[in-house]
Amino acid sequence: MAYQTPLIQQHISLGAKIVEFGGWDMPLQYPDGIIKEHDANRQGCSIFDCSHMGEFIIDGSLGSTGLDRIVTQSLVDQAVGTCRYGFSLNEQGGTIDDLIVYRLADKRWMVVVNAANTDKDARHFRSQLNAGGCFQDISSATAKIDIQGPLSREVLMPLVQGITRLDHYTFAEFDVLGERVVVSRTGYTGELGYEVYYPWNKAGRFWDAVLSDARVKPTGLGVRDVLRIEVCYPLYGHELNENISPVQAGLKRFLDPSKEFIGCGAVRQEILTGTSQRLVCFISQSRRAPRQGHILFSADGCEAGHVVSGTFSPALGAGIGTGFLKKEFTDIGKDIIFGDTKFKERAELVPRPFYKEGTLKK
Amino acid sequence: MEIIEHYLYTKEHEWISIEDNVGTIGITDYAQSALGDITYAELPGVDKDVEQFEQLLSVESVKSASDIFSPISGKVIEVNDDLVDDPSILNRYCYDKGWIVKVEISDMDETSNLLTADEYRNYLSSLDRNDGGADSSEE
């Protein structure tokens, strides 16, 4: 039996197609379909239920908690009211999870993690934190609702007084419909957007209030994946897993080179010597989409890697994908081939991201 | 779900409309709805020989890929090229402008293996009762 978010009845009444994801019953798409949901996000405003994701609170001074050793991003110079993206790694440099750290106060942090990894992450944090760090898993009390798209700020202005002061990757606490909640200017679509951490049992009221604005469209996990691939954001289980380091996935800018963290020896070695395979982005020559598990071949047909993410891109009108490829084939502009036993399709290696018009920093 | 009375159907949600010995083939309203926004159709070549209930082509929606099977055996004599540039025709007009191929039928007796409109309608309501039957393979 899968877990359900506090908004499951909302999704059912909206006619969502429900699927299991990471142990949760989640809306894959609503009746208008993924392409209309895509356009709502890129041109208007979309709302996602992300209550399945995990949230931890860590209390204590940075030195006494040991938090700095567990995550890769720089924390000592992180100002209160800002968010930072990074990872927790195993000793081999493989990725336990990707996560965002919020500095709530001088001695208080919130860490937001992937739904499917929440229990694993909680065990890892509990076992690695020092005695000076107090750990709470608040996931089951915390709904997360993402409002994303170029109109998201305008939509939220009447509900969140003062939201205009939030810059990209900052947050603050606001009174929203009588609840004191964290709202951050973060997201997973490449557009201007906000994530609202609302009390679990009251989340329906907030969801309904946002959706009562006719400009807002409910959007599901299907389009969330399309949108994140268009802007080349990694998804755990695809671009990252316990055997893939952030260096292989092209994400070394989220590793603080000046501090010690679990796995730092392994990833520094990889940065020095280079990795034998690299994450690449490619555009299909046709509307045919690459899919996770397809094989990648060099232009002359040698097997050279595999696809980890793929979709049809409504923004580009073509199939797009990411995959790991032997480094000798990874020059931008080169042709590769993706396919399986049934078909082969030509594609071109391109720089990230696929979609460059996002309103993220507007 | 719309069903056309004089067409014949398969349990895999394809339809065929027969005139003389030529069958026009497409997917049903139920199929297009279950697939979601169709983004790609790999059409078979003209002259290709097809077997009843064997794969005829594959189509993709944003998040999945699915096989479409031929309701009848024969030789492909025409394909709907409009679907290459705009596969969403399959969603919008699945029973007319969204036809996929025309086949010269090799064995008319095979039509006895197909469902009439009434039989297909009953089959769909049995799927509803079982709460399933969508033939798309979601990731």
Coordinates of C-alpha atoms in Angstrom, one line a residue, chain A residues 12-358:
Chain A
I12 CA -8.7 12.5 -7.7
S13 CA -11.4 15.2 -8.1
L14 CA -9.3 16.9 -10.7
G15 CA -9.3 13.7 -12.7
A16 CA -5.6 12.9 -12.3
K17 CA -4.1 9.7 -13.5
I18 CA -2.5 8.3 -10.3
V19 CA 0.7 6.2 -10.3
E20 CA 3.0 4.9 -7.7
F21 CA 6.3 6.9 -7.5
G22 CA 8.9 6.3 -4.7
G23 CA 6.4 4.5 -2.6
W24 CA 3.7 7.2 -3.0
D25 CA 0.4 7.5 -4.9
M26 CA 1.1 10.6 -7.1
P27 CA -0.6 12.4 -10.0
L28 CA 1.2 11.5 -13.2
Q29 CA -1.0 13.9 -15.3
Y30 CA -4.3 15.6 -15.3
P31 CA -7.0 15.2 -18.1
D32 CA -5.7 18.0 -20.4
G33 CA -2.4 16.1 -20.9
I34 CA 1.3 16.6 -20.5
I35 CA 1.8 19.0 -23.4
K36 CA -0.8 21.5 -22.1
E37 CA 0.7 21.1 -18.6
H38 CA 4.1 21.9 -20.1
D39 CA 2.9 25.0 -21.8
A40 CA 1.1 26.2 -18.6
N41 CA 4.4 26.0 -16.8
R42 CA 6.6 27.6 -19.5
Q43 CA 4.1 30.4 -20.3
G44 CA 1.8 30.8 -17.2
C45 CA 1.7 29.2 -13.8
S46 CA 1.6 25.6 -12.7
I47 CA 1.1 23.9 -9.3
F48 CA 2.8 20.6 -8.2
D49 CA 2.1 18.5 -5.1
C50 CA 5.6 17.5 -3.9
S51 CA 4.5 16.6 -0.4
H52 CA 6.1 13.2 -0.9
M53 CA 9.6 14.7 -0.6
G54 CA 11.5 14.6 2.7
E55 CA 12.4 17.4 5.1
F56 CA 14.9 17.3 8.0
I57 CA 15.7 19.9 10.7
I58 CA 19.2 20.0 12.2
D59 CA 19.8 22.1 15.3
G60 CA 23.2 23.0 16.7
S61 CA 26.3 25.0 15.8
L62 CA 27.8 24.1 12.5
G63 CA 31.0 22.9 14.2
S64 CA 29.2 20.7 16.8
T65 CA 26.6 19.1 14.4
G66 CA 29.0 17.6 11.9
L67 CA 26.5 18.6 9.1
D68 CA 29.4 20.1 7.1
R69 CA 30.9 16.6 6.7
I70 CA 27.7 15.0 5.4
V71 CA 26.9 17.4 2.6
T72 CA 29.2 18.6 -0.3
Q73 CA 28.1 22.3 -0.6
S74 CA 29.8 25.1 1.4
L75 CA 27.9 25.8 4.6
V76 CA 30.3 28.1 6.6
D77 CA 29.7 31.0 4.3
Q78 CA 26.0 30.3 3.7
A79 CA 23.9 33.3 4.9
V80 CA 20.6 32.7 6.9
G81 CA 17.7 32.9 4.4
T82 CA 19.6 31.3 1.6
C83 CA 19.4 27.8 0.0
R84 CA 22.2 25.7 -1.4
Y85 CA 22.1 22.7 -3.7
G86 CA 24.5 19.8 -3.2
F87 CA 24.8 16.1 -2.3
S88 CA 25.6 13.6 0.3
L89 CA 28.1 11.0 -0.8
N90 CA 29.4 7.7 0.3
E91 CA 33.1 7.1 0.9
Q92 CA 33.5 6.0 -2.7
G93 CA 32.1 9.3 -4.0
G94 CA 28.9 7.7 -5.1
T95 CA 25.7 9.8 -4.5
I96 CA 23.5 8.9 -1.6
D97 CA 21.1 11.7 -2.6
D98 CA 21.0 15.2 -4.0
L99 CA 19.5 17.8 -1.6
I100 CA 19.0 21.4 -0.8
V101 CA 20.2 22.9 2.5
Y102 CA 18.2 25.9 3.9
R103 CA 20.0 28.0 6.6
L104 CA 17.0 28.8 8.8
A105 CA 19.0 30.5 11.6
D106 CA 22.6 30.7 12.8
K107 CA 22.3 27.3 14.4
R108 CA 19.4 25.7 12.5
W109 CA 19.2 24.1 9.0
M110 CA 16.5 22.4 6.9
V111 CA 17.6 19.7 4.5
V112 CA 15.2 18.8 1.6
V113 CA 15.7 15.3 0.1
N114 CA 14.1 13.0 -2.5
A115 CA 11.0 11.0 -1.5
A116 CA 12.3 7.6 -2.4
N117 CA 15.5 8.3 -0.4
T118 CA 14.0 9.9 2.7
D119 CA 14.4 6.9 5.0
K120 CA 17.9 6.0 3.7
D121 CA 18.9 9.7 4.1
A122 CA 17.5 9.9 7.7
R123 CA 19.5 6.8 8.7
H124 CA 22.7 8.3 7.1
F125 CA 22.2 11.7 8.8
R126 CA 21.4 10.1 12.2
S127 CA 24.5 7.9 12.0
Q128 CA 26.9 10.6 10.8
L129 CA 25.8 13.6 12.9
N130 CA 27.8 14.3 16.0
A131 CA 26.3 14.3 19.5
G132 CA 26.0 18.1 19.2
G133 CA 23.6 17.9 16.3
C134 CA 19.9 17.4 17.0
F135 CA 18.1 15.7 14.1
Q136 CA 14.3 15.7 13.4
D137 CA 12.6 14.2 10.4
I138 CA 9.6 16.5 9.8
S139 CA 8.6 14.9 6.4
S140 CA 5.3 13.5 7.7
A141 CA 4.2 16.9 9.1
T142 CA 5.3 18.9 6.1
A143 CA 3.5 19.2 2.8
K144 CA 5.5 20.8 -0.1
I145 CA 3.6 22.7 -2.8
D146 CA 5.5 24.1 -5.8
I147 CA 4.1 27.0 -7.7
Q148 CA 6.2 27.5 -10.9
G149 CA 6.1 29.5 -14.1
P150 CA 6.5 33.1 -15.2
L151 CA 3.2 34.2 -13.6
S152 CA 3.9 32.4 -10.3
R153 CA 5.0 35.6 -8.4
E154 CA 1.9 37.5 -9.5
V155 CA -0.3 34.5 -8.5
L156 CA 1.2 34.3 -5.1
M157 CA 1.3 38.0 -4.3
P158 CA -2.1 38.2 -2.7
L159 CA -1.5 35.0 -0.6
V160 CA 2.1 35.7 0.4
Q161 CA 2.6 39.3 1.4
G162 CA 6.2 40.4 0.6
I163 CA 7.0 37.6 -1.8
T164 CA 8.5 40.0 -4.3
R165 CA 11.6 40.4 -2.0
L166 CA 12.7 36.8 -2.5
D167 CA 15.7 36.5 -4.9
H168 CA 16.6 33.2 -6.7
Y169 CA 17.7 30.5 -4.1
T170 CA 16.6 32.6 -1.0
F171 CA 13.7 32.0 1.4
A172 CA 11.8 33.6 4.3
E173 CA 9.0 32.8 6.7
F174 CA 5.6 34.3 5.8
D175 CA 2.1 34.3 7.2
V176 CA 0.1 32.4 4.6
L177 CA -3.6 31.9 5.3
G178 CA -2.9 32.1 9.0
E179 CA 0.1 29.7 9.1
R180 CA 3.7 30.7 9.6
V181 CA 5.5 28.9 6.7
V182 CA 8.8 28.7 4.8
V183 CA 8.5 29.9 1.2
S184 CA 11.6 29.6 -1.0
R185 CA 12.3 30.8 -4.5
T186 CA 13.4 27.5 -5.8
G187 CA 12.1 24.8 -8.2
Y188 CA 12.7 22.1 -10.7
T189 CA 11.5 23.5 -14.0
G190 CA 13.9 26.3 -15.0
E191 CA 11.1 28.9 -14.6
L192 CA 10.5 31.5 -11.9
G193 CA 9.0 29.6 -9.1
Y194 CA 8.4 29.0 -5.4
E195 CA 8.2 26.1 -3.0
V196 CA 5.9 26.4 -0.1
Y197 CA 6.4 24.2 3.0
Y198 CA 2.9 24.0 4.5
P199 CA 1.5 22.1 7.5
W200 CA 0.5 18.6 6.3
N201 CA -3.1 18.6 7.6
K202 CA -3.9 22.1 6.3
A203 CA -2.3 21.8 2.9
G204 CA -5.6 21.3 1.1
R205 CA -6.7 24.9 2.0
F206 CA -3.6 26.4 0.5
W207 CA -3.7 24.2 -2.6
D208 CA -7.3 25.2 -3.2
A209 CA -6.6 28.9 -2.7
V210 CA -3.8 28.9 -5.3
L211 CA -5.9 26.9 -7.8
S212 CA -8.9 29.2 -7.4
D213 CA -6.8 31.6 -9.5
A214 CA -7.9 30.7 -13.1
R215 CA -4.3 31.3 -14.4
V216 CA -3.0 28.3 -12.4
K217 CA -3.0 24.8 -13.9
P218 CA -2.4 21.6 -11.8
T219 CA 0.6 19.7 -13.2
G220 CA 1.8 16.2 -12.5
L221 CA 5.0 14.2 -12.2
G222 CA 5.0 13.4 -15.9
V223 CA 5.5 17.0 -17.0
R224 CA 7.8 17.6 -14.0
D225 CA 10.2 15.1 -15.6
V226 CA 9.9 16.6 -19.0
L227 CA 10.5 20.1 -17.7
R228 CA 13.6 19.1 -15.7
I229 CA 15.1 17.2 -18.6
E230 CA 14.6 20.3 -20.9
V231 CA 16.8 22.3 -18.4
C232 CA 19.1 19.4 -17.7
Y233 CA 18.5 19.1 -13.9
P234 CA 19.5 15.7 -12.6
L235 CA 17.0 13.2 -11.2
Y236 CA 18.2 10.7 -8.6
G237 CA 18.0 7.2 -10.0
H238 CA 18.8 8.5 -13.5
E239 CA 21.8 10.9 -13.7
L240 CA 22.8 10.1 -10.1
N241 CA 22.9 7.0 -7.9
E242 CA 25.2 5.3 -5.4
N243 CA 27.6 4.3 -8.1
I244 CA 27.7 7.7 -9.9
S245 CA 29.6 10.6 -8.5
P246 CA 28.6 14.2 -9.1
V247 CA 31.9 14.6 -11.0
Q248 CA 30.7 12.0 -13.6
A249 CA 27.4 13.7 -13.8
G250 CA 29.0 17.0 -14.6
L251 CA 28.0 18.6 -11.3
K252 CA 31.4 19.2 -9.6
R253 CA 30.6 22.9 -9.1
F254 CA 28.4 21.8 -6.2
L255 CA 31.4 20.2 -4.4
D256 CA 33.1 22.7 -2.0
P257 CA 36.9 22.2 -2.8
S258 CA 37.9 23.8 0.5
K259 CA 36.4 21.5 3.0
E260 CA 36.4 17.9 4.2
F261 CA 33.3 15.9 3.5
I262 CA 32.4 12.2 3.2
G263 CA 33.6 11.0 -0.2
C264 CA 35.8 14.1 -0.8
G265 CA 39.0 12.0 -1.4
A266 CA 37.3 9.9 -4.1
V267 CA 35.8 12.8 -6.0
R268 CA 39.0 14.9 -5.8
Q269 CA 40.8 12.0 -7.3
E270 CA 38.2 11.8 -10.1
I271 CA 38.6 15.6 -10.8
L272 CA 42.4 15.1 -11.0
T273 CA 42.5 12.1 -13.2
G274 CA 39.2 12.6 -15.2
T275 CA 36.4 10.0 -15.5
S276 CA 36.2 7.4 -18.2
Q277 CA 32.6 8.3 -19.0
R278 CA 30.7 11.6 -18.9
L279 CA 27.1 12.7 -18.9
V280 CA 26.1 14.1 -22.2
C281 CA 23.0 15.8 -23.6
F282 CA 21.7 15.0 -27.1
I283 CA 18.8 16.0 -29.4
S284 CA 17.2 13.3 -31.6
Q285 CA 17.1 14.0 -35.3
S286 CA 13.4 13.2 -35.1
R287 CA 10.4 13.3 -32.8
R288 CA 11.4 9.9 -31.5
A289 CA 12.5 10.0 -27.8
P290 CA 15.4 8.3 -26.2
R291 CA 14.4 6.3 -23.1
Q292 CA 16.3 5.2 -20.0
G293 CA 18.0 1.9 -20.9
H294 CA 18.5 2.6 -24.6
I295 CA 22.1 2.0 -25.8
L296 CA 24.3 4.9 -27.1
F297 CA 26.6 4.2 -30.1
S298 CA 29.3 6.3 -31.7
A299 CA 28.5 7.7 -35.2
D300 CA 30.2 4.7 -36.7
G301 CA 28.2 2.2 -34.7
C302 CA 30.4 1.3 -31.7
E303 CA 28.6 0.8 -28.4
A304 CA 29.7 3.7 -26.3
G305 CA 27.3 4.3 -23.4
H306 CA 23.7 4.3 -22.3
V307 CA 20.7 6.6 -21.9
V308 CA 19.6 7.6 -18.4
S309 CA 16.8 10.1 -19.2
G310 CA 14.8 10.9 -22.2
T311 CA 11.5 12.4 -23.4
F312 CA 9.8 14.2 -26.2
S313 CA 10.5 17.9 -25.7
P314 CA 7.4 20.0 -26.4
A315 CA 9.7 23.1 -26.3
L316 CA 12.0 21.8 -29.0
G317 CA 9.6 19.6 -30.9
A318 CA 12.2 16.7 -30.8
G319 CA 13.3 13.8 -28.7
I320 CA 15.9 14.8 -26.1
G321 CA 18.0 12.8 -23.7
T322 CA 20.9 12.5 -21.3
G323 CA 23.3 9.6 -21.0
F324 CA 26.7 8.4 -20.0
L325 CA 29.2 8.1 -22.9
K326 CA 32.8 7.1 -23.1
K327 CA 34.8 10.3 -22.9
E328 CA 36.4 10.0 -26.3
F329 CA 33.0 10.5 -28.0
T330 CA 31.8 13.4 -25.9
D331 CA 32.7 16.5 -28.1
I332 CA 29.8 18.9 -28.5
G333 CA 28.4 18.9 -32.1
K334 CA 29.3 15.3 -32.7
D335 CA 26.7 12.8 -33.9
I336 CA 25.8 9.8 -31.9
I337 CA 23.1 7.1 -32.3
F338 CA 20.6 5.9 -29.7
G339 CA 18.4 2.8 -29.9
D340 CA 17.8 -0.7 -28.9
T341 CA 17.3 -4.1 -30.7
K342 CA 14.3 -2.7 -32.6
F343 CA 15.6 0.7 -33.9
K344 CA 18.5 3.1 -34.2
E345 CA 18.1 6.9 -34.3
R346 CA 20.7 9.6 -35.0
A347 CA 21.2 12.4 -32.5
E348 CA 23.5 15.4 -31.9
L349 CA 25.5 16.1 -28.8
V350 CA 24.6 19.6 -27.5
P351 CA 25.6 21.9 -24.6
R352 CA 23.3 22.1 -21.6
P353 CA 20.6 23.1 -21.2
F354 CA 18.3 22.1 -24.0
Y355 CA 15.8 24.9 -23.2
K356 CA 17.4 28.3 -22.7
E357 CA 14.5 30.7 -22.4
G358 CA 13.6 29.9 -18.8

